[in-house]
Amino acid sequence: MSTFISFILAIISSMLIDNVVLSRFYGICPFLGVSRKVKSSLGMGIAVVFVIILATCICWPIYTYVLVPAGIPFMDTVAYILVIASLVQLVGLFIKKYSPALYKTLGIYLPLITTNCAVLGVVQGNTDQGLTFLNALANGVGTSLGFLVVIVVFSCIRVRLESANTPKAFKGLPIALITAAIMAIAFMGLQGLFSGIKL
Amino acid sequence: MKREKGQTKKNFLKGIIQENPLLVSILGTCPALATTKSLEAAIGMGILFTIVLLCSNVLISLLRKLIPDEIRTPAYIVIIATFVTMVKMFTNAFLPELYSTLGVFISLIVVNCIVLGRAEAYASKNGVFDSFIDALGMGVGYTLSLCLLAFFRELLGTGGFTFGQIFTFIPLTKLIIPGAEKFAISLFQTPAGAFIVFGIVLAVVAFIKNRKAELKAFEAKQAKLKAAEEAKAKLAAQQAQGGQQ
Amino acid sequence: MSQTEYLIIAIVILVILAVTFIVSFVLYQRTPKPKGCEDLKPSDEKCAGCTNDACAFYKEKDSVESIEKKEEK
């Protein structure tokens, strides 16, 4: 199988089968918190996609070509969080300076991406599992797209939930979590997606 | 500075009940869902989390006058990341089973909102001892709520509890309710089960909160009515007195 | 290259990363907000479900609520 097809398959598998929010539990906070409005959750999702892909591209070489030869692979977490935090600040700086329209929709939530587990989780998982650069990139792209899909779908459902007649104790977060559980069950159905294809 | 009596106890207990980081403030949900498959993993995660929170809170509280205000957040992130790295190395060396079970989630303590939140909200403004107690309360509260989730998930998912798989220094013991494993619902071991259990626990917490608020409102109303009645009676008595004169 | 040289390079890179973070953080804080965005407030629609008190915005939301409470009294 050509590299390209396996790259695409790896993206799809980390996007749908092993979904970042529903089966790996990264980024639950923004998933539950900032997803009432479809538009703002779309903005947040795209920002996360951007940061995850950039962070993967920077962190993997730092680990492989700097930390491992130097004999200090245990410094990975510190290096990653520094890379992610500076990336978020730089992207925020850029938006603040050159794109007031974008700043208006998501600028204020941008600093929160630093504490989004999805970014650090993906980057750390890539090197913990010893993936090659291409696989790491596929994992990054797939995971972030999975985050985007789930957060947008969930915000659509939540708009409906607002007007639904739920028991008083379940109003707000509890019913959102139950909804997420049903979504997780639905995504479990995708597990056999590649069973016919030899990878 | 004079200390009020019982303030330390209050400070400690608030992290467990009133301001429980997971069940009341709903922070740190990622590890709460991912590491509660078994009671043992939840206890391990809680202990590691508490250690990081204690160390970072104490150090930040010690350095709170040295760190310039403008670069506070970067400094906190670096301090927390350093402690997490240390905890990670110790776990890898002494409890490799715990390390492999928790995996990435040990590193993810760095971005846990609770640690950074406590540093910003408490340790940067209070003394070392207070910060230590605050961190201890928050850590214990978080551990207990993780155990609560893991208790239901393991009990419903496997029909009992298994100890000794992760903490290998205790002998392997299985506490299974006789006949219960036939009725185990394996859904509760999957991610979907985690969401369901967490949702229901939060609903119970919300129910208790609503109940308390209603009771308070009811009492306030009763007190108001009583006061109004007393005032009326007083007025009537005054009027009667005026009539006699 | 020897191990020590690699180590020195790694430490230099880590220090560069830390400096980049601090400089970009300070720059971000000091950059004035663009026109029309000076008084962005947390909307209940977006923030109601979130309780992240590490978020600078959460405190603002808190203070807004407390001000409203005071006004009610």
Tab-separated table of C-alpha atoms in Angstrom, chain A residues 84-186:
chain	number	residue	atom	x	y	z
A	84	ILE	CA	2.703	24.977	22.889
A	85	ALA	CA	2.407	27.998	25.165
A	86	SER	CA	4.648	30.138	22.966
A	87	LEU	CA	2.778	29.013	19.852
A	88	VAL	CA	-0.536	29.986	21.386
A	89	GLN	CA	0.811	33.369	22.452
A	90	LEU	CA	2.378	34.017	19.020
A	91	VAL	CA	-0.805	33.060	17.169
A	92	GLY	CA	-2.757	35.265	19.575
A	93	LEU	CA	-0.331	38.132	19.004
A	94	PHE	CA	-0.694	37.788	15.246
A	95	ILE	CA	-4.487	37.782	15.438
A	96	LYS	CA	-4.540	40.703	17.850
A	97	LYS	CA	-2.371	42.792	15.540
A	98	TYR	CA	-3.604	41.949	12.069
A	99	SER	CA	-7.114	40.546	12.244
A	100	PRO	CA	-9.549	42.397	14.502
A	101	ALA	CA	-12.482	40.436	13.054
A	102	LEU	CA	-10.979	37.103	14.075
A	103	TYR	CA	-10.003	38.536	17.447
A	104	LYS	CA	-13.569	39.529	18.058
A	105	THR	CA	-14.871	35.982	17.589
A	106	LEU	CA	-12.224	33.907	19.339
A	107	GLY	CA	-9.355	36.104	20.461
A	108	ILE	CA	-10.477	36.102	24.051
A	109	TYR	CA	-10.624	32.320	24.225
A	110	LEU	CA	-7.273	31.819	22.527
A	111	PRO	CA	-5.096	31.746	25.672
A	112	LEU	CA	-7.241	28.843	26.871
A	113	ILE	CA	-5.795	26.549	24.197
A	114	THR	CA	-2.625	26.330	26.281
A	115	THR	CA	-4.527	24.419	28.956
A	116	ASN	CA	-6.338	22.250	26.408
A	117	CYS	CA	-5.184	18.693	27.099
A	118	ALA	CA	-5.696	17.728	23.458
A	119	VAL	CA	-2.598	19.605	22.289
A	120	LEU	CA	-0.160	18.284	24.886
A	121	GLY	CA	-1.820	14.869	24.837
A	122	VAL	CA	-1.284	14.403	21.107
A	123	VAL	CA	2.278	15.683	21.098
A	124	GLN	CA	3.260	13.621	24.140
A	125	GLY	CA	1.486	10.532	22.803
A	126	ASN	CA	3.369	10.798	19.506
A	127	THR	CA	6.777	10.518	21.118
A	128	ASP	CA	5.700	8.128	23.896
A	129	GLN	CA	4.565	5.638	21.263
A	130	GLY	CA	7.682	6.234	19.169
A	131	LEU	CA	5.827	7.136	15.970
A	132	THR	CA	7.689	8.185	12.822
A	133	PHE	CA	7.323	11.788	11.701
A	134	LEU	CA	4.738	10.960	9.040
A	135	ASN	CA	2.652	8.910	11.472
A	136	ALA	CA	2.960	11.635	14.101
A	137	LEU	CA	1.735	14.182	11.575
A	138	ALA	CA	-1.160	11.930	10.589
A	139	ASN	CA	-2.054	11.494	14.253
A	140	GLY	CA	-1.939	15.257	14.785
A	141	VAL	CA	-4.077	16.082	11.750
A	142	GLY	CA	-6.569	13.294	12.453
A	143	THR	CA	-6.914	14.064	16.148
A	144	SER	CA	-7.449	17.756	15.607
A	145	LEU	CA	-10.000	17.165	12.841
A	146	GLY	CA	-11.772	14.725	15.154
A	147	PHE	CA	-11.889	17.416	17.829
A	148	LEU	CA	-13.337	19.878	15.312
A	149	VAL	CA	-16.033	17.447	14.159
A	150	VAL	CA	-17.108	16.452	17.655
A	151	ILE	CA	-17.154	19.955	19.089
A	152	VAL	CA	-19.257	21.295	16.195
A	153	VAL	CA	-21.710	18.368	16.261
A	154	PHE	CA	-22.013	18.644	20.008
A	155	SER	CA	-22.735	22.366	19.901
A	156	CYS	CA	-25.551	21.683	17.418
A	157	ILE	CA	-27.022	19.113	19.812
A	158	ARG	CA	-26.673	21.447	22.752
A	159	VAL	CA	-28.715	24.151	21.058
A	160	ARG	CA	-31.536	21.616	20.967
A	161	LEU	CA	-30.927	20.546	24.554
A	162	GLU	CA	-31.523	24.091	25.750
A	163	SER	CA	-35.187	23.899	24.826
A	164	ALA	CA	-35.657	20.262	25.836
A	165	ASN	CA	-37.644	19.466	28.941
A	166	THR	CA	-35.061	17.796	31.184
A	167	PRO	CA	-35.413	17.060	34.913
A	168	LYS	CA	-34.191	19.971	37.001
A	169	ALA	CA	-31.194	18.134	38.454
A	170	PHE	CA	-30.022	17.094	34.977
A	171	LYS	CA	-30.144	20.630	33.525
A	172	GLY	CA	-26.870	21.846	32.064
A	173	LEU	CA	-23.780	19.678	32.422
A	174	PRO	CA	-25.251	16.315	33.535
A	175	ILE	CA	-27.501	15.982	30.495
A	176	ALA	CA	-24.632	17.158	28.295
A	177	LEU	CA	-22.507	14.318	29.675
A	178	ILE	CA	-25.247	11.767	29.055
A	179	THR	CA	-25.523	13.096	25.490
A	180	ALA	CA	-21.771	12.716	25.124
A	181	ALA	CA	-22.119	9.107	26.302
A	182	ILE	CA	-24.656	8.390	23.577
A	183	MET	CA	-22.332	10.041	21.053
A	184	ALA	CA	-19.501	7.841	22.316
A	185	ILE	CA	-21.651	4.745	21.795
A	186	ALA	CA	-22.421	5.936	18.268
